[in-house]
Each structure stands twice: as structure tokens, then as C-alpha cells.
Coordinates of N, CA and C in Angstrom, one line a residue:
X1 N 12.3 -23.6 15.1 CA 13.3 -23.4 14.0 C 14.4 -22.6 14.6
X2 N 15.8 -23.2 14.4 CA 16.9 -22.9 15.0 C 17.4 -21.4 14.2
X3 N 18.6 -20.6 14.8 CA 19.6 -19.5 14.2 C 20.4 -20.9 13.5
X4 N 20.3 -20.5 12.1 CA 21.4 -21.1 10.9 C 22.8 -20.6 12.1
X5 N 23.5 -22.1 11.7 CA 24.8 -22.4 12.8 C 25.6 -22.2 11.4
X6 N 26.7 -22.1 11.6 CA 28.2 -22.1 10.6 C 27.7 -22.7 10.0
X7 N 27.7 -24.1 9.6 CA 27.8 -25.1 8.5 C 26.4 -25.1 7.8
X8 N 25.0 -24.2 8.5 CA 24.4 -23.7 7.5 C 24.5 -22.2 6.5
X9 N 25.4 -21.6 6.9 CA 25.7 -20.6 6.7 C 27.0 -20.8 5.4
X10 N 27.8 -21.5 6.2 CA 28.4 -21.9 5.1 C 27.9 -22.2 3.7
X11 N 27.1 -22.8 3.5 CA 26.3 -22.9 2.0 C 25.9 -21.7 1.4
X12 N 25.5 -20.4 2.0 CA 24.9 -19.3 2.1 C 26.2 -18.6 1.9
X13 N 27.7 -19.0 1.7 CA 28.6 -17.6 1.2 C 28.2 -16.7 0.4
X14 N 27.9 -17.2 -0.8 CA 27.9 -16.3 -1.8 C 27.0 -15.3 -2.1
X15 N 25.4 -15.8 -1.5 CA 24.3 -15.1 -0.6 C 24.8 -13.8 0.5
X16 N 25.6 -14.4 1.3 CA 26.4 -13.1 2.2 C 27.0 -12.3 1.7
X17 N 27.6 -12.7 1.1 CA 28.5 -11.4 0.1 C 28.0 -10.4 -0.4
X18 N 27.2 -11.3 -1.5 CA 26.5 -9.9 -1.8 C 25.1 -8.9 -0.8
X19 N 24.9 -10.0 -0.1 CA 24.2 -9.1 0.8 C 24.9 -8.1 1.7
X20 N 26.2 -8.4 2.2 CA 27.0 -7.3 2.8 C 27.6 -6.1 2.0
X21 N 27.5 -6.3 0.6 CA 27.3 -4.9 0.1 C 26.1 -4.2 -0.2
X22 N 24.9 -4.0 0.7 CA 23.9 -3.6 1.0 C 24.0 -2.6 1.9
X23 N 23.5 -1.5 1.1 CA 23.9 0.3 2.4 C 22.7 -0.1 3.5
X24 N 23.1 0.4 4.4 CA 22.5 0.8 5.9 C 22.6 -0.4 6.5
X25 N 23.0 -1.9 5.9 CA 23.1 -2.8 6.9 C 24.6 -2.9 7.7
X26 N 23.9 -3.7 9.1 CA 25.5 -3.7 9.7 C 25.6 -5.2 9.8
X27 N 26.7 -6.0 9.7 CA 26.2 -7.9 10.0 C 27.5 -7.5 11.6
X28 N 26.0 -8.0 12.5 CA 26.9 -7.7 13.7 C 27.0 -9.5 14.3
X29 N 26.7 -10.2 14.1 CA 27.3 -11.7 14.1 C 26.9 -12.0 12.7
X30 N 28.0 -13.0 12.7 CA 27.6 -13.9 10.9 C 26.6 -14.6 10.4
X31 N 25.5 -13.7 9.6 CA 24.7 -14.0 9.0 C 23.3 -13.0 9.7
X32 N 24.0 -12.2 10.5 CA 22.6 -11.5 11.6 C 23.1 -10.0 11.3
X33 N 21.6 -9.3 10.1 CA 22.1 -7.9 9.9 C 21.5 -6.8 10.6
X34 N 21.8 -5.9 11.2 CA 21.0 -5.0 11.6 C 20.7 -3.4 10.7
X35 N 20.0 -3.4 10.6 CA 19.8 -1.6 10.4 C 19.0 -0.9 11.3
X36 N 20.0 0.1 11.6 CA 20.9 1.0 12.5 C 20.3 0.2 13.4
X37 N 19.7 0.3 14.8 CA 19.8 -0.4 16.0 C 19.3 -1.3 16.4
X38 N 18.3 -1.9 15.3 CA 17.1 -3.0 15.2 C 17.2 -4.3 14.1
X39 N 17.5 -5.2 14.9 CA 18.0 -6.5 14.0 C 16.6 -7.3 12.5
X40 N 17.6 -6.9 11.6 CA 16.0 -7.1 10.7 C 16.9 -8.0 9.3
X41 N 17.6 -8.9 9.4 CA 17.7 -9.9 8.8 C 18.4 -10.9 9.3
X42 N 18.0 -12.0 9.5 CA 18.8 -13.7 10.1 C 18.6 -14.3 9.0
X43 N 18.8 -15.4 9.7 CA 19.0 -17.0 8.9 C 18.5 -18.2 9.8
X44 N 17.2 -19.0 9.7 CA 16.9 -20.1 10.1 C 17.3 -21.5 9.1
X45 N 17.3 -22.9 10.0 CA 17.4 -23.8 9.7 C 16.2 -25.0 10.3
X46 N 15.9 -25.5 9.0 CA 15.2 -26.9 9.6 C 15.5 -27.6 8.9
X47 N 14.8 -29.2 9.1 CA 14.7 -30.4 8.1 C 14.5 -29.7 6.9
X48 N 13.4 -28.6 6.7 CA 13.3 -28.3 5.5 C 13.7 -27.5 4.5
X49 N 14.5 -27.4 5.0 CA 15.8 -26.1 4.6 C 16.3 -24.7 5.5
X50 N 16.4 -24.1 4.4 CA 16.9 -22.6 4.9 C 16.3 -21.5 4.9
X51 N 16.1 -20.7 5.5 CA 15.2 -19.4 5.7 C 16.0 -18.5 5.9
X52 N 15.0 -17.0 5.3 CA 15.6 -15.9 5.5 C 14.6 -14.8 6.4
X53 N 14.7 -14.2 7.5 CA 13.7 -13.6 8.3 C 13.9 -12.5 7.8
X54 N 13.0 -11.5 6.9 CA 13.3 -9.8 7.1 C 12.2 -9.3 7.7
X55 N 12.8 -8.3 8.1 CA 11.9 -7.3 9.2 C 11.1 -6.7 8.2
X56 N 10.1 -6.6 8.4 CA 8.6 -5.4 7.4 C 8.2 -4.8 8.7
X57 N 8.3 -3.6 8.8 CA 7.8 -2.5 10.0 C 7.9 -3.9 11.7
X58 N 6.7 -4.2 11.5 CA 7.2 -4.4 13.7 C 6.8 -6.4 12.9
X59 N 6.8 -6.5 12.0 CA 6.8 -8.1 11.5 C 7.9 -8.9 11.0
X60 N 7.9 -10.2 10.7 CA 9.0 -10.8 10.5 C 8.8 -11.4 8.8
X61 N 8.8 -11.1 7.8 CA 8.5 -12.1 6.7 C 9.7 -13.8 6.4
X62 N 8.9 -14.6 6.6 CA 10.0 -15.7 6.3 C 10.1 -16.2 4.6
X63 N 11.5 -16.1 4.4 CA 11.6 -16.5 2.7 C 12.5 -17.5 2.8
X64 N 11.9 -18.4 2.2 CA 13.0 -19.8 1.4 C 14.4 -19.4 0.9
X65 N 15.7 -19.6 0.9 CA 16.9 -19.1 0.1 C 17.4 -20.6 0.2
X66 N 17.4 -21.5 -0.7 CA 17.3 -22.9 -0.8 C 18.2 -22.8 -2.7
X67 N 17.3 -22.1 -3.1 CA 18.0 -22.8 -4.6 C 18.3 -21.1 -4.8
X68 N 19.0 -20.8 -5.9 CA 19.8 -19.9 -6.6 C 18.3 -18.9 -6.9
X69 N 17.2 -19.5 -7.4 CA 16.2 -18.8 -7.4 C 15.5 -17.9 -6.1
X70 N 15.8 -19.0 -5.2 CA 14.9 -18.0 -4.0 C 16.0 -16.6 -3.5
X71 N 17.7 -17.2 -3.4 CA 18.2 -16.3 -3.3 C 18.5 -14.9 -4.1
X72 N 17.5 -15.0 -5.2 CA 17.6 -14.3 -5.8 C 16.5 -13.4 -5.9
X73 N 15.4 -13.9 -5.3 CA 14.1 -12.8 -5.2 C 14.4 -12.5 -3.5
X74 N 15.1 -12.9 -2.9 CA 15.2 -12.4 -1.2 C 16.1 -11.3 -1.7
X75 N 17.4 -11.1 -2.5 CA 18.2 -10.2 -3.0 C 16.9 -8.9 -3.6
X76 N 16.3 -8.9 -4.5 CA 15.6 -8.4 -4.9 C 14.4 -7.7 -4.4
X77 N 14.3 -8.3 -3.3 CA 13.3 -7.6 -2.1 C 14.1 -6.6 -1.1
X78 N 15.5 -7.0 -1.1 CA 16.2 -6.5 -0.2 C 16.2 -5.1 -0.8
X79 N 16.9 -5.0 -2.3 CA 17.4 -3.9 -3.3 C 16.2 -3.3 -3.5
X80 N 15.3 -3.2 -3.1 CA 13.6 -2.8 -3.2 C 13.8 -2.0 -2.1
X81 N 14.5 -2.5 -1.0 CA 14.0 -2.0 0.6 C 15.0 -1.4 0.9
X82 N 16.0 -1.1 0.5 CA 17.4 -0.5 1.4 C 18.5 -0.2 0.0
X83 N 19.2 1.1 -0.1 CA 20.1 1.4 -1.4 C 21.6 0.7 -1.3
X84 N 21.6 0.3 -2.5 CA 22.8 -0.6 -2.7 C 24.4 0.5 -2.9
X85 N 25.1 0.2 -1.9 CA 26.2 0.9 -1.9 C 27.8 0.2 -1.8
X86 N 28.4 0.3 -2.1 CA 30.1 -0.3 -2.2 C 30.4 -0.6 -0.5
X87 N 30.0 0.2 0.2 CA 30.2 -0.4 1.8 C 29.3 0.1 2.8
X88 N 29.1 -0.8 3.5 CA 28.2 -0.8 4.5 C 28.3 -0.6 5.7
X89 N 29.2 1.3 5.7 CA 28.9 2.0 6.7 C 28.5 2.5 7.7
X90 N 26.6 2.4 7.3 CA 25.9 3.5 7.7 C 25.4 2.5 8.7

């Protein structure tokens, strides 16, 4: 399974947005977040859609972000795991 290229990412705006108002993340290429020096959210692509990889301690969990619903419990896992702030500073 590939790094989601532009034109999958592209479908994924509105998903980025609001995930780049998420405190402690940094997006140090488009669509790849880090918190503080350890990369712990991407974006995969296959035939069978889209994925979202988050880091859980030294593992990778892979989530579906395909329909409005999945992007919406990957959001809600995130806002579980890191405090939501106006800019992403830290």
C-alpha cells in the first residue's frame, strides 16, 4: 500500500483542515503529521480506498477515511488522543 499522492489527498481537503487544527501536531509534508519528532499520522492508498495510519505507542492502527462517517470517528479518535487548539504550534 502506497503514501496517498496529491490526487488522493486531494479528496481528503476537508479531512486536513480540520485535522491541522489539532494541538501538538506538525504536517511536515502534505498529509504526514508529526508529534513533536516522531511521525504518527499518514495517509495510504489502494484499489480499496483510503487509509489513515495513527501511531498507538511503538504500533501503527490502520482506519478507513472513505465516507464522511469514517472520517469522522478517525477525527474523534484523534480529539481522544491529543487537545484541540486554534493552531498547531507545539
Amino acid at each position: 500500500m502506497k503514501h496517498a499522492g496529491d490526487r488522493a489527498l486531494d479528496t481528503l481537503t476537508d479531512l486536513l483542515t480540520t485535522i491541522r487544527v489539532v494541538g501538538g501536531l506538525k504536517e511536515k509534508k502534505r498529509g504526514i503529521f508529526y508529534r513533536k519528532a516522531q511521525a504518527f499520522l499518514h495517509f495510504h492508498e489502494d484499489p480499496t480506498g483510503l487509509f489513515a495510519d495513527v501511531r498507538q505507542g511503538s504500533d501503527w492502527e490502520r482506519c478507513p477515511v472513505n465516507t464522511p462517517e469514517e472520517q469522522t470517528q478517525l477525527l474523534e479518535r484523534l480529539a481522544a488522543m491529543l487537545p484541540v487548539s486554534p493552531t498547531n504550534d507545539e
